[in-house]
Amino acid sequence: MFKISTAPHFQTTDDTRHIMQDVIIALMPAAFTAILFFGLNALLVILTSVAGCVLFEYLACRYWLKTSNTTTDLSAVVTGLLLAYNLPSSMPLWMTLVGCFVSIIIAKACYGGLGKNIFNPALVGRVFLFISFPVQMTTWPKPELGNIFELDAQTGATTLGILKHLDGSTSATSLQGDLPEYWEMFFGNIGGCLGEVSALALLLGVIYLIWKKVITWHIPFYYVATVFLITSIMWLITGKQSYDPITHILSGGLLLGAFFMATDYTTSPMNKKGQIIFAVGCGVLTVIIRLWSAYPEGVSFAILIMNAFVPLIDKYVTPRLYGSRR
Amino acid sequence: MTKLKTFPLGGIHPDKYKITTDSPIIDAGLPEIVYIPVKQHIGSPAKILVSKGDKVKVGTLLADADGIVSADVHSSVSGEVIKVESIEGEFGYLEDMITIKVEGDDFEPSIDRSTDINREIELSKEEIIAKIREAGIVGMGGAGYPTPVKTSIPENKKVDTLILNGIECEPFLTADDRLMVEKAEQIVIGAKIINKILGIQNAIIAIDENKPHAIETLSKITKTYVGVNVQVCATKYPQGGEKQLITAITGREVPSRKLPIDVGCIVQNVGTVFAVYEAVMKNKPLFERIVTLSGDACLHPANYRVRVGTPASFLIDKSGGITEKVSKVIFGGPMMGTAAFNINAPITKITSGILLLSEELSHKTEPQDCIRCGKCVEACPMGLQPYLIGRNVRNEKFSELAACHVLDCIECGCCAYTCPVHLPLLDYCKIAKSELKKK
């Protein structure tokens, strides 16, 4: 007897696990730089976050959703990594676990699990921690290259924090000296969340993802380009250093967000046109929050707000039908 | 290097597996019994003219076209009609077939069996159409649409381009590829014959770049035939789809629910064009075709010239038979072909391949929940949103399907192929179509 089935009789060898594996590989350079600059503390936060997310995913599947064990698809590992990358290396580990709970249980399992959540789980976890523990979430250990075992590092400000104050009442000139050089921002020798500091590491990761065809270049490019364009215009008009476009791109969570968070399959639009609208929206909101709100950084809020628009974008922005052009 | 032509929207690149691209066409020989279905085409079944006990020759008319959209069916062997009744087809459903016991190999005397190439087209347009109709020619690329209907242009329509489809984008299949290499000049003459019917001077032979021999051979021959040109296309599935090919070659798009003729194009498979040559120049009805026997579980893959009605099992036995490795037998290609239930079912005018696939290659993975990756949307060559069609079908929201333009679906299977959670998206599209047609 032969098997019978409907066509096609070929299938891609790709599956969720492979895709998540590639994302994990793409995130590894950033883990490496995190440990390089922030020492074992960074590693501890990463390991706790990944373990926490996998554990909560397992518990949710086993005792609540009653589905098969979805930890094997590795999506919880990705969430764990991304959550850790959005935390300072000095984050107390129990707070990290709270973040894992919010990410996996509230932002993912409550909606029904992988593919059904509206908001990016790691970002929901981050924003929850940010609002609940503002002090710990804005204590930025100074990067110390190679000083891996130094567990009580000095703290400092993030680049965007400095930029924010350049406009403020404090003596701008003294702060200006604290601004890192472009190359420092590029390699990651700056204060910030542990995974977001090195532009180089993130760039390597996104190139890998595009090469592996896990994502296309559209969302990362349009997101970063929008931020670059608006800050450039503001910079040219006002001449203020707080609008310096290159600093805006290299600092804060922009690259991490544009490359790895806004490109999340589940919480981004389904077709190219929608994805471009989504990415431009993220860019506009990021700049608005960075330049004119009380917060120095706006990537998480920008992406979460645009996540909420995804169902609407998918409904009204449809791909071009074949035959609609002569 | 100039950019090769292709269609811009969607498409995928499955592994090619063109194992038999260098295997010359060999004659499959005669089986003991052939089963000739009276419906091997789109349209109404042909009316049976013979009855049990009749003696027939190769090329004898067995069944007469019933109406305009239908096609004549001829005997592919000489012998005695032993049964005229319903027999299990490849799906296990009953189909009307004429069973003939093979005795010798006598051809109808009108058929020119010489191997000479006849180059002069002497017949008039009407005579050519009549010949094609009498030969029972249908689209051999897979659809089986009667060729005379396709080449008869209504008064108010104008054709400016004839495209010969030599793309053969399905993995494994090499029947058209080999035909283009071995019968290149006949195909070109066939194109000129169809040109005469259409009243135009030019024809484009579209071949994709993974067929270097065919490109080389035909490029050489077309130099001596004014108006016939080879166009090399980039390899992409489903480029052999009529609409995709028209867009690749001319940049025009066939509007929804319209025909190629509405954008001034006629597309003919190269196999069909060869059959047209044989019908017009050699008086030979369509009773044999080239079939690729291949697959990763096939011991001796080859390209065969096969008489219509030959049981698939006869061919399979010639190629090493069924081994333990064989899990699926496919009539056609792996993307759009059908998995056979009954391998004694006959090869028809539209069977381009018989594939023996292993479990490993043809395995269907258990579907999981959609992760909204958007790959199906990106792959769809018609610009549809398969995930949405699937969701509406699963939730039985049939009223929302019309807005999904699901009737435009060409059933190429790109969506289902590309889905990383293995949703049966093409099945959903087919269900959606039938639901819409119910209304």
Short mmCIF file of N, CA and C in Angstrom, two decimals, chain B residues 33-37 87-93 95 97 309-316 329 331 340-348 351 354:
data_model
loop_
_atom_site.label_atom_id
_atom_site.label_comp_id
_atom_site.label_asym_id
_atom_site.label_seq_id
_atom_site.Cartn_x
_atom_site.Cartn_y
_atom_site.Cartn_z
N ILE B 33 -1.64 -5.17 -21.99
CA ILE B 33 -2.99 -4.60 -22.00
C ILE B 33 -2.87 -3.10 -21.78
N VAL B 34 -3.67 -2.31 -22.49
CA VAL B 34 -3.73 -0.88 -22.17
C VAL B 34 -5.15 -0.51 -21.75
N TYR B 35 -5.22 0.48 -20.88
CA TYR B 35 -6.52 1.00 -20.44
C TYR B 35 -6.59 2.45 -20.91
N ILE B 36 -7.46 2.74 -21.83
CA ILE B 36 -7.49 4.10 -22.37
C ILE B 36 -8.73 4.84 -21.86
N PRO B 37 -8.53 5.82 -20.99
CA PRO B 37 -9.67 6.57 -20.47
C PRO B 37 -10.28 7.44 -21.57
N ILE B 87 -13.35 1.38 -14.80
CA ILE B 87 -12.25 0.72 -14.11
C ILE B 87 -11.66 1.71 -13.12
N GLU B 88 -11.06 1.19 -12.07
CA GLU B 88 -10.42 2.04 -11.07
C GLU B 88 -9.29 2.86 -11.68
N GLY B 89 -9.34 4.18 -11.50
CA GLY B 89 -8.27 5.04 -11.97
C GLY B 89 -7.21 5.23 -10.90
N GLU B 90 -6.36 6.21 -11.10
CA GLU B 90 -5.24 6.39 -10.17
C GLU B 90 -5.68 6.72 -8.76
N PHE B 91 -6.86 7.37 -8.62
CA PHE B 91 -7.35 7.71 -7.29
C PHE B 91 -8.18 6.60 -6.67
N GLY B 92 -8.44 5.56 -7.45
CA GLY B 92 -9.31 4.52 -6.95
C GLY B 92 -10.76 4.75 -7.33
N TYR B 93 -11.05 5.90 -7.97
CA TYR B 93 -12.41 6.14 -8.44
C TYR B 93 -12.62 5.44 -9.78
N GLU B 95 -13.48 5.12 -13.59
CA GLU B 95 -13.46 5.97 -14.77
C GLU B 95 -13.79 5.11 -15.98
N MET B 97 -13.18 3.47 -19.24
CA MET B 97 -11.96 3.17 -20.00
C MET B 97 -12.23 2.10 -21.03
N GLY B 309 -2.30 4.93 -22.10
CA GLY B 309 -3.06 3.76 -21.64
C GLY B 309 -2.17 2.71 -21.00
N THR B 310 -0.86 2.87 -21.14
CA THR B 310 0.06 1.92 -20.51
C THR B 310 -0.08 2.03 -18.99
N PRO B 311 -0.26 0.91 -18.30
CA PRO B 311 -0.37 1.00 -16.84
C PRO B 311 0.94 1.52 -16.25
N ALA B 312 0.83 2.38 -15.25
CA ALA B 312 2.03 2.94 -14.62
C ALA B 312 2.92 1.83 -14.08
N SER B 313 2.30 0.74 -13.62
CA SER B 313 3.07 -0.35 -13.04
C SER B 313 4.01 -0.99 -14.07
N PHE B 314 3.61 -0.95 -15.36
CA PHE B 314 4.45 -1.50 -16.43
C PHE B 314 5.77 -0.72 -16.51
N LEU B 315 5.64 0.61 -16.42
CA LEU B 315 6.83 1.47 -16.46
C LEU B 315 7.68 1.29 -15.22
N ILE B 316 6.99 1.21 -14.08
CA ILE B 316 7.71 1.08 -12.81
C ILE B 316 8.53 -0.21 -12.81
N VAL B 329 3.68 7.00 -4.68
CA VAL B 329 3.82 7.02 -6.13
C VAL B 329 3.05 8.23 -6.64
N PHE B 331 1.70 10.69 -9.72
CA PHE B 331 1.43 10.95 -11.13
C PHE B 331 1.63 12.45 -11.33
N ALA B 340 -0.81 8.41 -6.18
CA ALA B 340 -1.66 7.38 -6.75
C ALA B 340 -2.08 6.36 -5.70
N PHE B 341 -3.32 5.96 -5.82
CA PHE B 341 -3.86 4.91 -4.97
C PHE B 341 -3.66 3.58 -5.68
N ASN B 342 -3.82 3.64 -7.01
CA ASN B 342 -3.79 2.44 -7.81
C ASN B 342 -2.72 2.58 -8.89
N ILE B 343 -1.62 1.84 -8.76
CA ILE B 343 -0.54 2.05 -9.72
C ILE B 343 -0.74 1.28 -11.02
N ASN B 344 -1.83 0.54 -11.12
CA ASN B 344 -2.16 -0.06 -12.42
C ASN B 344 -2.91 0.93 -13.31
N ALA B 345 -3.18 2.09 -12.76
CA ALA B 345 -3.87 3.12 -13.54
C ALA B 345 -3.00 3.53 -14.72
N PRO B 346 -3.65 3.94 -15.82
CA PRO B 346 -2.88 4.21 -17.04
C PRO B 346 -2.22 5.59 -17.08
N ILE B 347 -1.15 5.66 -17.88
CA ILE B 347 -0.55 6.93 -18.28
C ILE B 347 -1.54 7.57 -19.26
N THR B 348 -1.81 8.86 -19.09
CA THR B 348 -2.71 9.53 -20.03
C THR B 348 -1.95 10.58 -20.81
N THR B 351 0.02 12.88 -18.41
CA THR B 351 0.92 12.38 -17.37
C THR B 351 2.36 12.68 -17.75
N ILE B 354 6.08 9.84 -13.59
CA ILE B 354 5.70 8.92 -12.52
C ILE B 354 6.86 8.95 -11.54
#
